[in-house]
Amino acid sequence: MKATAKAPANIAFIKYWGKKDEVLRLPENGSLSMNLSHLWSKTTVEFSAKYKEDEIFINAEKEAGEESRVVKHLGRVRELAKLTYRAKVVSQNNFPLGTGLASSASGFSALTLAAAASAGLKLSEKELSILARQGSGSACRSIPDGFVEWLDGETSDSSYSLSLYPPNYWQISDVVALVSQTRKKISSTQGQRQAKTSPFKAARISAITEKIKTLKKALKMRNFPLFGQIVESEALELHAICLTSQPPLIYWEPPTLAIIKAVQQWREKGLESYFTIDAGPAVHLICQTQDEQAIVKKLKKIKGMSKIVVNRPAVGARIIDKHLF
Ligand code: PMV
């Protein structure tokens, strides 16, 4: 009863920010994302009578407490599989946690797939996505392949993600500029709770369905400038909500803004990329793959850069053979 899964982080082109149901993690709006080839988590889960309690190790550190989100998630799997066994979980990320790089998306999708397989559950992609969503919202988008849409849904069964296009549909890249490797002070769970205090929240929600439609059209036409403009304005809108929440949430660091300004200048000179930013200071530059190396070269010259990770569109969560213990 041991299984291992590898799952990607994802970057949201249309963001999830605010829940209509905290317990089930039902989002207030649908969202759209792309799985990332070079930011991932690997997780091994073993349910067995030999464990007296759930033992969880994330990047070699032991996580404690019955109340942990991982323990709760194992509980969901136990309930579905009608199991009483405790489990050992070992998880590794190839990037720093809590820096706004969607570690919970890769982490909870890998955990979901590995735990379900270890418990002997035979779940469809939709069922896995529904289960992953309850661990961490954005994790439901890391289950299907490539370019993914999360349907918001009014009930647990109707809130899941599906693949719109496979990874090879469009040769675009996400060049991630990490500008700080310190853990953020406010988690995205807390940030999302505060979103409703922003006076601009209602305006965002009233226009989001139309925005999703236009982005899907741009994706269908592979219209990169239209796609990029929507992605950028969506990122600024998310951060406008954060800045105007109570208490205000300022995820950006000085290099974040320096990159935003630089991207606009590069575009004026013919090098096309568009930025997007999740709940952290890291900037994702979406470009056509032919421009990837030119962007990396330019980014390296900006002060405050701590790491650059180049990603292509990727498959979703997969079972792999090599266990971590
Ligand atoms: O799933 P969470 O709680 O990690 O929230 C993710 C929030 C954003 O990354 C900012 C937006 C998104 O849709 O991924």
GROMACS .gro file of N, CA, C and O and ligand atoms in nm, residues 12 15-17 104 136-138 141 188 192 238 278-279, ligand 1:
model
   70
   12ALA      N    1  -0.171   3.062  -1.260
   12ALA     CA    2  -0.309   3.101  -1.295
   12ALA      C    3  -0.306   3.222  -1.387
   12ALA      O    4  -0.243   3.323  -1.356
   15LYS      N    5  -0.723   3.426  -1.194
   15LYS     CA    6  -0.690   3.385  -1.057
   15LYS      C    7  -0.812   3.344  -0.974
   15LYS      O    8  -0.922   3.395  -0.994
   16TYR      N    9  -0.780   3.258  -0.879
   16TYR     CA   10  -0.877   3.217  -0.776
   16TYR      C   11  -0.842   3.299  -0.652
   16TYR      O   12  -0.730   3.288  -0.601
   17TRP      N   13  -0.934   3.384  -0.610
   17TRP     CA   14  -0.903   3.466  -0.491
   17TRP      C   15  -1.032   3.494  -0.416
   17TRP      O   16  -1.101   3.592  -0.443
  104SER      N   17   0.145   2.472  -0.261
  104SER     CA   18   0.031   2.394  -0.213
  104SER      C   19  -0.039   2.325  -0.331
  104SER      O   20  -0.096   2.219  -0.314
  136SER      N   21  -0.627   2.190  -0.114
  136SER     CA   22  -0.586   2.326  -0.150
  136SER      C   23  -0.652   2.358  -0.284
  136SER      O   24  -0.638   2.282  -0.379
  137GLY      N   25  -0.724   2.469  -0.289
  137GLY     CA   26  -0.803   2.502  -0.408
  137GLY      C   27  -0.727   2.485  -0.538
  137GLY      O   28  -0.764   2.407  -0.626
  138SER      N   29  -0.615   2.557  -0.550
  138SER     CA   30  -0.543   2.558  -0.677
  138SER      C   31  -0.486   2.420  -0.713
  138SER      O   32  -0.450   2.396  -0.828
  141ARG      N   33  -0.623   2.218  -1.009
  141ARG     CA   34  -0.582   2.249  -1.146
  141ARG      C   35  -0.453   2.177  -1.185
  141ARG      O   36  -0.414   2.179  -1.302
  188SER      N   37  -0.197   3.231   0.167
  188SER     CA   38  -0.301   3.265   0.070
  188SER      C   39  -0.440   3.235   0.128
  188SER      O   40  -0.538   3.302   0.096
  192GLN      N   41  -0.711   3.523   0.116
  192GLN     CA   42  -0.839   3.505   0.047
  192GLN      C   43  -0.956   3.542   0.136
  192GLN      O   44  -1.057   3.594   0.091
  238LEU      N   45  -0.594   4.129  -0.932
  238LEU     CA   46  -0.580   4.051  -0.808
  238LEU      C   47  -0.504   4.132  -0.703
  238LEU      O   48  -0.544   4.138  -0.587
  278ASP      N   49   0.134   3.577  -0.854
  278ASP     CA   50   0.041   3.516  -0.759
  278ASP      C   51   0.059   3.579  -0.621
  278ASP      O   52   0.106   3.690  -0.612
  279ALA      N   53   0.026   3.505  -0.516
  279ALA     CA   54   0.031   3.563  -0.382
  279ALA      C   55   0.173   3.561  -0.326
  279ALA      O   56   0.203   3.488  -0.232
  326PMV     O1   57  -0.490   2.745  -0.361
  326PMV     P1   58  -0.427   2.852  -0.278
  326PMV     O2   59  -0.493   2.867  -0.146
  326PMV     O3   60  -0.278   2.833  -0.269
  326PMV     O4   61  -0.451   2.996  -0.353
  326PMV     C1   62  -0.394   3.029  -0.475
  326PMV     C2   63  -0.407   3.174  -0.500
  326PMV     C3   64  -0.335   3.233  -0.622
  326PMV     O5   65  -0.218   3.163  -0.650
  326PMV     C4   66  -0.299   3.376  -0.591
  326PMV     C5   67  -0.428   3.237  -0.743
  326PMV     C6   68  -0.445   3.109  -0.817
  326PMV     O6   69  -0.551   3.095  -0.880
  326PMV     O7   70  -0.356   3.023  -0.820
   0.00000   0.00000   0.00000
